[in-house]
Amino acid sequence: MVSIKWDGNQLQLLDQRLLPHTEKWLRIRSVQDAASAIKNMIVRGAPAIAITAAYGMALAVKSGFDRNKAHQLLLNARPTAVNLQWALERIKPIDDAQVCAEAEAIHHEDLHINQAIGHHGAKLLSGGVLTICNTGALATSGHGTALGMIRSAHDCGQDIHVYALETRPYLQGARLTAFECLKEAIPCTLITDGMAGALLKSGRISAAVAGCDRVARNGDTANKIGTYQLAILCRHHNIPFHIAMPWSTWDPNCPTGNSIPIEQRPSEEVRTILGNPIAPDGVEVWNPSFDVTPAELVTSWITETGICHPPFSPPA
Ligand code: MRU
């Protein structure tokens, strides 16, 4: 399963807003289209955002769009996932003639990174595994990070059962993780976010695993809203809580989680479900898209180079 297609000239994105019931590919014709696809969550998930930004720069170069303006446009599309900045910084020093090849390299490398994370992480999982948001093939070049660990474990014949948190308000768990699991026959049960405590208490879960959007130098980890309370619940129930972390998501320039920018999303995402009003018009809403889990609540970070703990030393 993929959500990003590039044929050397044209970029297409699977419109993730319409999943699971409609599979529609959108042609992304310009860097402006790429920035708005990221902002409006046609594409989402830190690695997929980074790949789209890299192809956005390739589209900018092809059309003669000012590279500095293109860089800024893409950088401003979403603030929390540092992978976006990482991809743009990687493209920055590259000659125009090589930008397309560099974007393709970012795309292809991501798949290997996911598979390596899956390989290292699969051995940490067995039985019931609780996860949040969508960190699978749709959020990456394919395979996935946290869901990639689950996928690898399943592919190796391990007896895995995914419990997917629905992940209000954007419902990445209900719409996307459940969709991926069903497509690949990975046993999966969907629960609402408020059921996590009862499920952990029930004894059915042996580990929780989540992805990340930015990990501070000390290991504080920003991820989808709800991850922090999941980590607290896991600590209370003495259940390991793992983070799948490509090195491109580690930000040594953020000393702690306090300096991670947290995206605020539109109030309508909370007042409505898939466009249907569920709350009184005009009620005040707080809608941070991410929260920060303190490093001390994380059991381990699974990277493409192995299982890590702070202080981190990334590969050279
Ligand atoms: O708002 P989203 O859907 O882009 O948030 C995605 C997440 O929080 C993921 O856990 C994270 O980006 C890792 S995806 C491999």
mmCIF file of C-alpha atoms and ligand atoms in Angstrom:
data_model
loop_
_atom_site.group_PDB
_atom_site.id
_atom_site.type_symbol
_atom_site.label_atom_id
_atom_site.label_comp_id
_atom_site.label_asym_id
_atom_site.label_seq_id
_atom_site.Cartn_x
_atom_site.Cartn_y
_atom_site.Cartn_z
ATOM 1 C CA MET A 1 0.000 0.000 0.000
ATOM 2 C CA VAL A 2 1.336 3.461 -0.913
ATOM 3 C CA SER A 3 0.005 7.009 -0.607
ATOM 4 C CA ILE A 4 2.642 8.825 -2.729
ATOM 5 C CA LYS A 5 3.373 8.161 -6.420
ATOM 6 C CA TRP A 6 6.095 9.878 -8.450
ATOM 7 C CA ASP A 7 6.922 8.948 -12.041
ATOM 8 C CA GLY A 8 9.895 11.277 -12.526
ATOM 9 C CA ASN A 9 7.698 14.221 -13.511
ATOM 10 C CA GLN A 10 4.345 13.964 -11.834
ATOM 11 C CA LEU A 11 3.370 13.690 -8.185
ATOM 12 C CA GLN A 12 0.160 11.991 -7.097
ATOM 13 C CA LEU A 13 -1.174 11.714 -3.563
ATOM 14 C CA LEU A 14 -3.872 9.417 -2.242
ATOM 15 C CA ASP A 15 -6.409 11.766 -0.637
ATOM 16 C CA GLN A 16 -6.274 10.507 2.961
ATOM 17 C CA ARG A 17 -9.196 12.732 3.954
ATOM 18 C CA LEU A 18 -11.546 10.420 2.033
ATOM 19 C CA LEU A 19 -10.304 7.074 3.340
ATOM 20 C CA PRO A 20 -11.413 4.410 4.069
ATOM 21 C CA HIS A 21 -14.490 4.602 1.843
ATOM 22 C CA THR A 22 -13.094 6.436 -1.188
ATOM 23 C CA GLU A 23 -9.669 5.839 -2.748
ATOM 24 C CA LYS A 24 -9.001 8.912 -4.871
ATOM 25 C CA TRP A 25 -5.609 9.989 -6.226
ATOM 26 C CA LEU A 26 -4.971 13.718 -6.674
ATOM 27 C CA ARG A 27 -2.479 15.168 -9.142
ATOM 28 C CA ILE A 28 -0.136 17.656 -7.403
ATOM 29 C CA ARG A 29 0.938 20.079 -10.116
ATOM 30 C CA SER A 30 2.977 22.702 -8.275
ATOM 31 C CA VAL A 31 4.846 23.512 -5.094
ATOM 32 C CA GLN A 32 1.770 25.470 -3.974
ATOM 33 C CA ASP A 33 -0.349 22.321 -4.452
ATOM 34 C CA ALA A 34 2.199 20.319 -2.423
ATOM 35 C CA ALA A 35 2.171 22.851 0.442
ATOM 36 C CA SER A 36 -1.612 22.933 0.541
ATOM 37 C CA ALA A 37 -1.819 19.105 0.434
ATOM 38 C CA ILE A 38 0.399 18.998 3.538
ATOM 39 C CA LYS A 39 -1.500 21.790 5.320
ATOM 40 C CA ASN A 40 -4.918 20.290 4.576
ATOM 41 C CA MET A 41 -3.824 16.765 5.479
ATOM 42 C CA ILE A 42 -4.408 15.215 2.065
ATOM 43 C CA VAL A 43 -1.038 13.731 2.997
ATOM 44 C CA ARG A 44 -0.102 13.311 6.670
ATOM 45 C CA GLY A 45 2.348 11.455 8.878
ATOM 46 C CA ALA A 46 5.832 12.864 9.438
ATOM 47 C CA PRO A 47 7.768 10.805 6.837
ATOM 48 C CA ALA A 48 5.075 11.206 4.134
ATOM 49 C CA ILE A 49 5.037 14.961 4.730
ATOM 50 C CA ALA A 50 8.834 15.061 4.301
ATOM 51 C CA ILE A 51 8.707 13.081 1.034
ATOM 52 C CA THR A 52 5.936 15.329 -0.318
ATOM 53 C CA ALA A 53 7.948 18.443 0.594
ATOM 54 C CA ALA A 54 10.988 17.043 -1.233
ATOM 55 C CA TYR A 55 8.886 16.429 -4.367
ATOM 56 C CA GLY A 56 7.375 19.895 -3.863
ATOM 57 C CA MET A 57 10.901 21.297 -4.235
ATOM 58 C CA ALA A 58 11.398 19.165 -7.367
ATOM 59 C CA LEU A 59 8.183 20.635 -8.816
ATOM 60 C CA ALA A 60 9.389 24.145 -7.893
ATOM 61 C CA VAL A 61 12.682 23.621 -9.714
ATOM 62 C CA LYS A 62 10.946 22.161 -12.792
ATOM 63 C CA SER A 63 8.657 25.208 -13.063
ATOM 64 C CA GLY A 64 11.313 27.823 -12.284
ATOM 65 C CA PHE A 65 9.598 28.824 -9.008
ATOM 66 C CA ASP A 66 11.907 30.719 -6.629
ATOM 67 C CA ARG A 67 13.608 28.082 -4.463
ATOM 68 C CA ASN A 68 13.765 30.177 -1.298
ATOM 69 C CA LYS A 69 10.057 30.980 -1.530
ATOM 70 C CA ALA A 70 9.246 27.323 -2.221
ATOM 71 C CA HIS A 71 11.307 26.257 0.816
ATOM 72 C CA GLN A 72 9.454 28.737 3.047
ATOM 73 C CA LEU A 73 6.023 27.845 1.672
ATOM 74 C CA LEU A 74 6.552 24.154 2.395
ATOM 75 C CA LEU A 75 8.213 24.750 5.772
ATOM 76 C CA ASN A 76 5.215 26.785 6.958
ATOM 77 C CA ALA A 77 2.685 24.122 5.936
ATOM 78 C CA ARG A 78 2.813 22.215 9.269
ATOM 79 C CA PRO A 79 4.992 23.103 12.253
ATOM 80 C CA THR A 80 5.438 20.036 14.479
ATOM 81 C CA ALA A 81 6.899 17.211 12.373
ATOM 82 C CA VAL A 82 10.591 18.049 12.090
ATOM 83 C CA ASN A 83 10.947 15.637 9.147
ATOM 84 C CA LEU A 84 9.544 18.400 6.937
ATOM 85 C CA GLN A 85 12.397 20.736 7.899
ATOM 86 C CA TRP A 86 14.888 17.847 7.679
ATOM 87 C CA ALA A 87 13.906 17.083 4.058
ATOM 88 C CA LEU A 88 14.009 20.751 3.047
ATOM 89 C CA GLU A 89 17.452 21.223 4.648
ATOM 90 C CA ARG A 90 18.679 18.144 2.790
ATOM 91 C CA ILE A 91 17.438 19.548 -0.546
ATOM 92 C CA LYS A 92 18.761 23.087 0.100
ATOM 93 C CA PRO A 93 22.421 22.663 -0.967
ATOM 94 C CA ILE A 94 21.580 20.438 -3.969
ATOM 95 C CA ASP A 95 22.021 21.807 -7.523
ATOM 96 C CA ASP A 96 18.805 22.313 -9.508
ATOM 97 C CA ALA A 97 19.714 19.457 -11.842
ATOM 98 C CA GLN A 98 19.928 17.006 -8.941
ATOM 99 C CA VAL A 99 16.922 18.060 -6.823
ATOM 100 C CA CYS A 100 14.588 15.521 -8.401
ATOM 101 C CA ALA A 101 17.075 12.684 -7.787
ATOM 102 C CA GLU A 102 17.553 13.798 -4.178
ATOM 103 C CA ALA A 103 13.787 13.801 -3.599
ATOM 104 C CA GLU A 104 13.598 10.290 -5.063
ATOM 105 C CA ALA A 105 16.451 9.221 -2.770
ATOM 106 C CA ILE A 106 14.576 10.560 0.280
ATOM 107 C CA HIS A 107 11.501 8.619 -0.858
ATOM 108 C CA HIS A 108 13.329 5.325 -1.457
ATOM 109 C CA GLU A 109 15.496 5.538 1.661
ATOM 110 C CA ASP A 110 12.376 5.957 3.773
ATOM 111 C CA LEU A 111 11.174 2.481 2.827
ATOM 112 C CA HIS A 112 14.478 0.920 3.935
ATOM 113 C CA ILE A 113 14.356 2.911 7.173
ATOM 114 C CA ASN A 114 10.818 1.662 7.873
ATOM 115 C CA GLN A 115 11.814 -1.928 7.191
ATOM 116 C CA ALA A 116 14.828 -1.632 9.494
ATOM 117 C CA ILE A 117 12.666 -0.154 12.271
ATOM 118 C CA GLY A 118 10.239 -3.028 11.711
ATOM 119 C CA HIS A 119 13.056 -5.553 11.928
ATOM 120 C CA HIS A 120 14.482 -4.131 15.169
ATOM 121 C CA GLY A 121 11.090 -3.503 16.760
ATOM 122 C CA ALA A 122 9.191 -6.676 15.895
ATOM 123 C CA LYS A 123 10.900 -8.638 18.659
ATOM 124 C CA LEU A 124 9.479 -6.262 21.281
ATOM 125 C CA LEU A 125 5.919 -7.172 20.326
ATOM 126 C CA SER A 126 3.665 -10.127 21.013
ATOM 127 C CA GLY A 127 -0.042 -10.649 21.578
ATOM 128 C CA GLY A 128 -2.139 -7.516 22.070
ATOM 129 C CA VAL A 129 -0.443 -4.302 20.925
ATOM 130 C CA LEU A 130 -2.084 -0.929 21.446
ATOM 131 C CA THR A 131 -1.327 1.877 18.993
ATOM 132 C CA ILE A 132 -2.470 5.420 18.297
ATOM 133 C CA CYS A 133 -2.991 7.459 15.126
ATOM 134 C CA ASN A 134 -1.751 6.023 11.832
ATOM 135 C CA THR A 135 1.927 5.281 11.467
ATOM 136 C CA GLY A 136 1.670 2.778 8.650
ATOM 137 C CA ALA A 137 2.259 2.670 4.921
ATOM 138 C CA LEU A 138 -0.081 5.635 4.445
ATOM 139 C CA ALA A 139 2.022 7.838 6.758
ATOM 140 C CA THR A 140 5.321 6.913 5.093
ATOM 141 C CA SER A 141 6.724 5.642 1.792
ATOM 142 C CA GLY A 142 5.223 2.236 2.650
ATOM 143 C CA HIS A 143 5.442 -0.301 5.507
ATOM 144 C CA GLY A 144 5.329 2.310 8.315
ATOM 145 C CA THR A 145 7.166 2.967 11.569
ATOM 146 C CA ALA A 146 5.137 1.936 14.658
ATOM 147 C CA LEU A 147 2.611 0.104 12.495
ATOM 148 C CA GLY A 148 5.639 -1.082 10.505
ATOM 149 C CA MET A 149 6.921 -2.858 13.641
ATOM 150 C CA ILE A 150 3.525 -4.516 13.952
ATOM 151 C CA ARG A 151 3.496 -5.360 10.224
ATOM 152 C CA SER A 152 6.987 -6.896 10.449
ATOM 153 C CA ALA A 153 5.981 -8.965 13.481
ATOM 154 C CA HIS A 154 2.865 -10.173 11.655
ATOM 155 C CA ASP A 155 4.885 -10.950 8.484
ATOM 156 C CA CYS A 156 7.287 -13.059 10.595
ATOM 157 C CA GLY A 157 4.367 -15.163 11.783
ATOM 158 C CA GLN A 158 4.218 -13.672 15.290
ATOM 159 C CA ASP A 159 0.797 -13.843 16.897
ATOM 160 C CA ILE A 160 -0.070 -10.119 16.960
ATOM 161 C CA HIS A 161 -3.416 -8.445 17.577
ATOM 162 C CA VAL A 162 -3.583 -4.679 17.024
ATOM 163 C CA TYR A 163 -5.810 -2.524 19.181
ATOM 164 C CA ALA A 164 -6.208 0.770 17.333
ATOM 165 C CA LEU A 165 -7.238 3.930 19.185
ATOM 166 C CA GLU A 166 -9.675 5.825 16.971
ATOM 167 C CA THR A 167 -7.641 9.041 17.542
ATOM 168 C CA ARG A 168 -10.111 11.894 17.732
ATOM 169 C CA PRO A 169 -10.500 14.410 16.237
ATOM 170 C CA TYR A 170 -9.042 13.418 12.861
ATOM 171 C CA LEU A 171 -9.719 9.686 13.328
ATOM 172 C CA GLN A 172 -6.474 8.425 11.814
ATOM 173 C CA GLY A 173 -6.831 5.234 13.886
ATOM 174 C CA ALA A 174 -10.416 4.482 12.860
ATOM 175 C CA ARG A 175 -10.102 5.545 9.239
ATOM 176 C CA LEU A 176 -6.517 4.660 8.332
ATOM 177 C CA THR A 177 -4.955 2.151 10.759
ATOM 178 C CA ALA A 178 -8.057 -0.039 10.745
ATOM 179 C CA PHE A 179 -8.110 0.218 6.920
ATOM 180 C CA GLU A 180 -4.460 -0.856 6.587
ATOM 181 C CA CYS A 181 -4.854 -3.739 9.029
ATOM 182 C CA LEU A 182 -7.981 -5.035 7.320
ATOM 183 C CA LYS A 183 -6.370 -4.797 3.870
ATOM 184 C CA GLU A 184 -3.433 -6.895 5.038
ATOM 185 C CA ALA A 185 -5.345 -9.271 7.292
ATOM 186 C CA ILE A 186 -3.544 -8.107 10.441
ATOM 187 C CA PRO A 187 -5.950 -8.915 13.310
ATOM 188 C CA CYS A 188 -7.291 -5.581 14.552
ATOM 189 C CA THR A 189 -9.815 -4.254 17.053
ATOM 190 C CA LEU A 190 -10.888 -0.613 17.037
ATOM 191 C CA ILE A 191 -11.544 1.199 20.322
ATOM 192 C CA THR A 192 -12.437 4.780 21.188
ATOM 193 C CA ASP A 193 -9.764 6.847 22.896
ATOM 194 C CA GLY A 194 -11.526 6.756 26.265
ATOM 195 C CA MET A 195 -11.370 2.934 26.361
ATOM 196 C CA ALA A 196 -7.573 2.733 26.612
ATOM 197 C CA GLY A 197 -7.416 2.563 30.424
ATOM 198 C CA ALA A 198 -9.985 -0.211 30.676
ATOM 199 C CA LEU A 199 -8.280 -2.170 27.902
ATOM 200 C CA LEU A 200 -4.851 -1.901 29.566
ATOM 201 C CA LYS A 201 -6.382 -3.017 32.863
ATOM 202 C CA SER A 202 -8.024 -6.006 31.159
ATOM 203 C CA GLY A 203 -4.657 -7.714 30.680
ATOM 204 C CA ARG A 204 -5.061 -8.036 26.909
ATOM 205 C CA ILE A 205 -2.188 -5.690 26.020
ATOM 206 C CA SER A 206 1.497 -6.592 26.239
ATOM 207 C CA ALA A 207 2.936 -3.365 24.746
ATOM 208 C CA ALA A 208 1.941 -0.012 23.288
ATOM 209 C CA VAL A 209 3.780 1.508 20.341
ATOM 210 C CA ALA A 210 3.476 4.951 18.788
ATOM 211 C CA GLY A 211 5.209 7.016 16.145
ATOM 212 C CA CYS A 212 6.634 10.486 16.605
ATOM 213 C CA ASP A 213 6.695 13.885 14.941
ATOM 214 C CA ARG A 214 9.656 15.392 16.777
ATOM 215 C CA VAL A 215 11.853 13.965 19.518
ATOM 216 C CA ALA A 216 13.840 16.478 21.561
ATOM 217 C CA ARG A 217 17.516 15.937 22.349
ATOM 218 C CA ASN A 218 16.589 14.529 25.792
ATOM 219 C CA GLY A 219 13.999 12.101 24.400
ATOM 220 C CA ASP A 220 10.821 14.086 25.125
ATOM 221 C CA THR A 221 8.553 12.947 22.296
ATOM 222 C CA ALA A 222 5.907 14.908 20.391
ATOM 223 C CA ASN A 223 3.272 12.758 18.740
ATOM 224 C CA LYS A 224 -0.450 12.757 18.011
ATOM 225 C CA ILE A 225 -2.643 14.222 20.743
ATOM 226 C CA GLY A 226 -3.501 11.453 23.190
ATOM 227 C CA THR A 227 -0.058 9.839 23.143
ATOM 228 C CA TYR A 228 0.903 11.439 26.475
ATOM 229 C CA GLN A 229 -2.112 10.045 28.329
ATOM 230 C CA LEU A 230 -1.504 6.656 26.724
ATOM 231 C CA ALA A 231 2.073 6.691 28.060
ATOM 232 C CA ILE A 232 0.828 7.591 31.550
ATOM 233 C CA LEU A 233 -1.725 4.764 31.416
ATOM 234 C CA CYS A 234 0.981 2.312 30.313
ATOM 235 C CA ARG A 235 3.235 3.357 33.201
ATOM 236 C CA HIS A 236 0.366 2.903 35.661
ATOM 237 C CA HIS A 237 -0.314 -0.605 34.313
ATOM 238 C CA ASN A 238 3.374 -1.521 34.016
ATOM 239 C CA ILE A 239 3.160 -2.040 30.256
ATOM 240 C CA PRO A 240 6.076 -1.108 27.957
ATOM 241 C CA PHE A 241 5.503 2.007 25.863
ATOM 242 C CA HIS A 242 7.708 2.188 22.746
ATOM 243 C CA ILE A 243 8.313 4.930 20.182
ATOM 244 C CA ALA A 244 9.267 4.129 16.584
ATOM 245 C CA MET A 245 11.682 6.906 15.616
ATOM 246 C CA PRO A 246 13.446 7.352 12.280
ATOM 247 C CA TRP A 247 16.571 9.419 12.950
ATOM 248 C CA SER A 248 15.078 12.166 10.752
ATOM 249 C CA THR A 249 12.536 12.756 13.552
ATOM 250 C CA TRP A 250 15.186 13.386 16.232
ATOM 251 C CA ASP A 251 15.805 17.115 16.654
ATOM 252 C CA PRO A 252 19.012 17.822 18.582
ATOM 253 C CA ASN A 253 18.234 21.551 18.286
ATOM 254 C CA CYS A 254 15.302 21.122 20.701
ATOM 255 C CA PRO A 255 16.864 20.543 24.124
ATOM 256 C CA THR A 256 13.565 19.385 25.686
ATOM 257 C CA GLY A 257 9.934 18.954 24.730
ATOM 258 C CA ASN A 258 9.228 22.502 25.931
ATOM 259 C CA SER A 259 10.739 23.897 22.739
ATOM 260 C CA ILE A 260 8.734 21.711 20.343
ATOM 261 C CA PRO A 261 6.153 23.805 18.417
ATOM 262 C CA ILE A 262 2.676 22.319 18.758
ATOM 263 C CA GLU A 263 0.255 22.811 15.871
ATOM 264 C CA GLN A 264 -3.213 24.107 16.719
ATOM 265 C CA ARG A 265 -5.802 22.834 14.243
ATOM 266 C CA PRO A 266 -9.169 24.411 13.310
ATOM 267 C CA SER A 267 -11.961 24.279 15.923
ATOM 268 C CA GLU A 268 -14.280 22.666 13.387
ATOM 269 C CA GLU A 269 -12.325 19.393 13.667
ATOM 270 C CA VAL A 270 -13.606 19.072 17.252
ATOM 271 C CA ARG A 271 -17.075 20.582 16.809
ATOM 272 C CA THR A 272 -17.815 18.162 13.970
ATOM 273 C CA ILE A 273 -17.136 14.568 12.989
ATOM 274 C CA LEU A 274 -16.361 14.233 9.285
ATOM 275 C CA GLY A 275 -18.210 17.462 8.633
ATOM 276 C CA ASN A 276 -21.303 16.596 10.732
ATOM 277 C CA PRO A 277 -21.908 18.980 13.656
ATOM 278 C CA ILE A 278 -21.847 17.294 17.078
ATOM 279 C CA ALA A 279 -21.480 20.274 19.431
ATOM 280 C CA PRO A 280 -23.299 23.586 19.814
ATOM 281 C CA ASP A 281 -22.218 26.113 17.193
ATOM 282 C CA GLY A 282 -19.873 28.621 18.722
ATOM 283 C CA VAL A 283 -18.692 26.495 21.682
ATOM 284 C CA GLU A 284 -15.062 27.297 22.457
ATOM 285 C CA VAL A 285 -12.618 24.586 21.405
ATOM 286 C CA TRP A 286 -8.972 23.737 22.211
ATOM 287 C CA ASN A 287 -7.466 21.596 19.455
ATOM 288 C CA PRO A 288 -3.737 20.952 19.786
ATOM 289 C CA SER A 289 -2.829 18.337 17.177
ATOM 290 C CA PHE A 290 0.084 16.898 19.181
ATOM 291 C CA ASP A 291 1.242 16.468 22.763
ATOM 292 C CA VAL A 292 4.634 15.826 24.326
ATOM 293 C CA THR A 293 5.397 12.654 26.277
ATOM 294 C CA PRO A 294 8.244 13.132 28.773
ATOM 295 C CA ALA A 295 11.206 10.866 28.040
ATOM 296 C CA GLU A 296 10.884 9.085 31.392
ATOM 297 C CA LEU A 297 7.572 7.537 30.282
ATOM 298 C CA VAL A 298 9.075 5.969 27.141
ATOM 299 C CA THR A 299 10.509 2.448 27.474
ATOM 300 C CA SER A 300 12.552 2.559 24.256
ATOM 301 C CA TRP A 301 12.948 4.329 20.933
ATOM 302 C CA ILE A 302 13.259 2.011 17.938
ATOM 303 C CA THR A 303 15.350 3.531 15.138
ATOM 304 C CA GLU A 304 16.666 2.187 11.841
ATOM 305 C CA THR A 305 19.968 1.499 13.574
ATOM 306 C CA GLY A 306 18.508 -0.348 16.545
ATOM 307 C CA ILE A 307 16.857 0.165 19.928
ATOM 308 C CA CYS A 308 18.036 3.407 21.589
ATOM 309 C CA HIS A 309 17.769 5.438 24.764
ATOM 310 C CA PRO A 310 18.882 9.009 25.568
ATOM 311 C CA PRO A 311 21.481 10.428 25.367
ATOM 312 C CA PHE A 312 21.104 9.544 21.694
ATOM 313 C CA SER A 313 24.018 9.170 19.318
ATOM 314 C CA PRO A 314 22.740 9.158 15.729
ATOM 315 C CA PRO A 315 24.680 7.400 12.973
ATOM 316 C CA ALA A 316 27.362 9.611 11.375
HETATM 317 O O1 MRU B 1 -1.525 14.856 12.155
HETATM 318 P P1 MRU B 1 -0.871 13.645 11.543
HETATM 319 O O2 MRU B 1 -1.846 12.615 11.089
HETATM 320 O O3 MRU B 1 0.144 14.035 10.482
HETATM 321 O O4 MRU B 1 -0.053 13.013 12.747
HETATM 322 C C1 MRU B 1 0.689 11.853 12.521
HETATM 323 C C2 MRU B 1 1.346 11.334 13.747
HETATM 324 O O5 MRU B 1 1.245 11.867 14.821
HETATM 325 C C3 MRU B 1 2.224 10.132 13.561
HETATM 326 O O6 MRU B 1 2.253 9.362 14.717
HETATM 327 C C4 MRU B 1 3.656 10.572 13.223
HETATM 328 O O7 MRU B 1 3.665 11.549 12.216
HETATM 329 C C5 MRU B 1 4.485 9.420 12.788
HETATM 330 S S1 MRU B 1 3.926 8.735 11.225
HETATM 331 C C6 MRU B 1 4.992 7.451 10.884
#
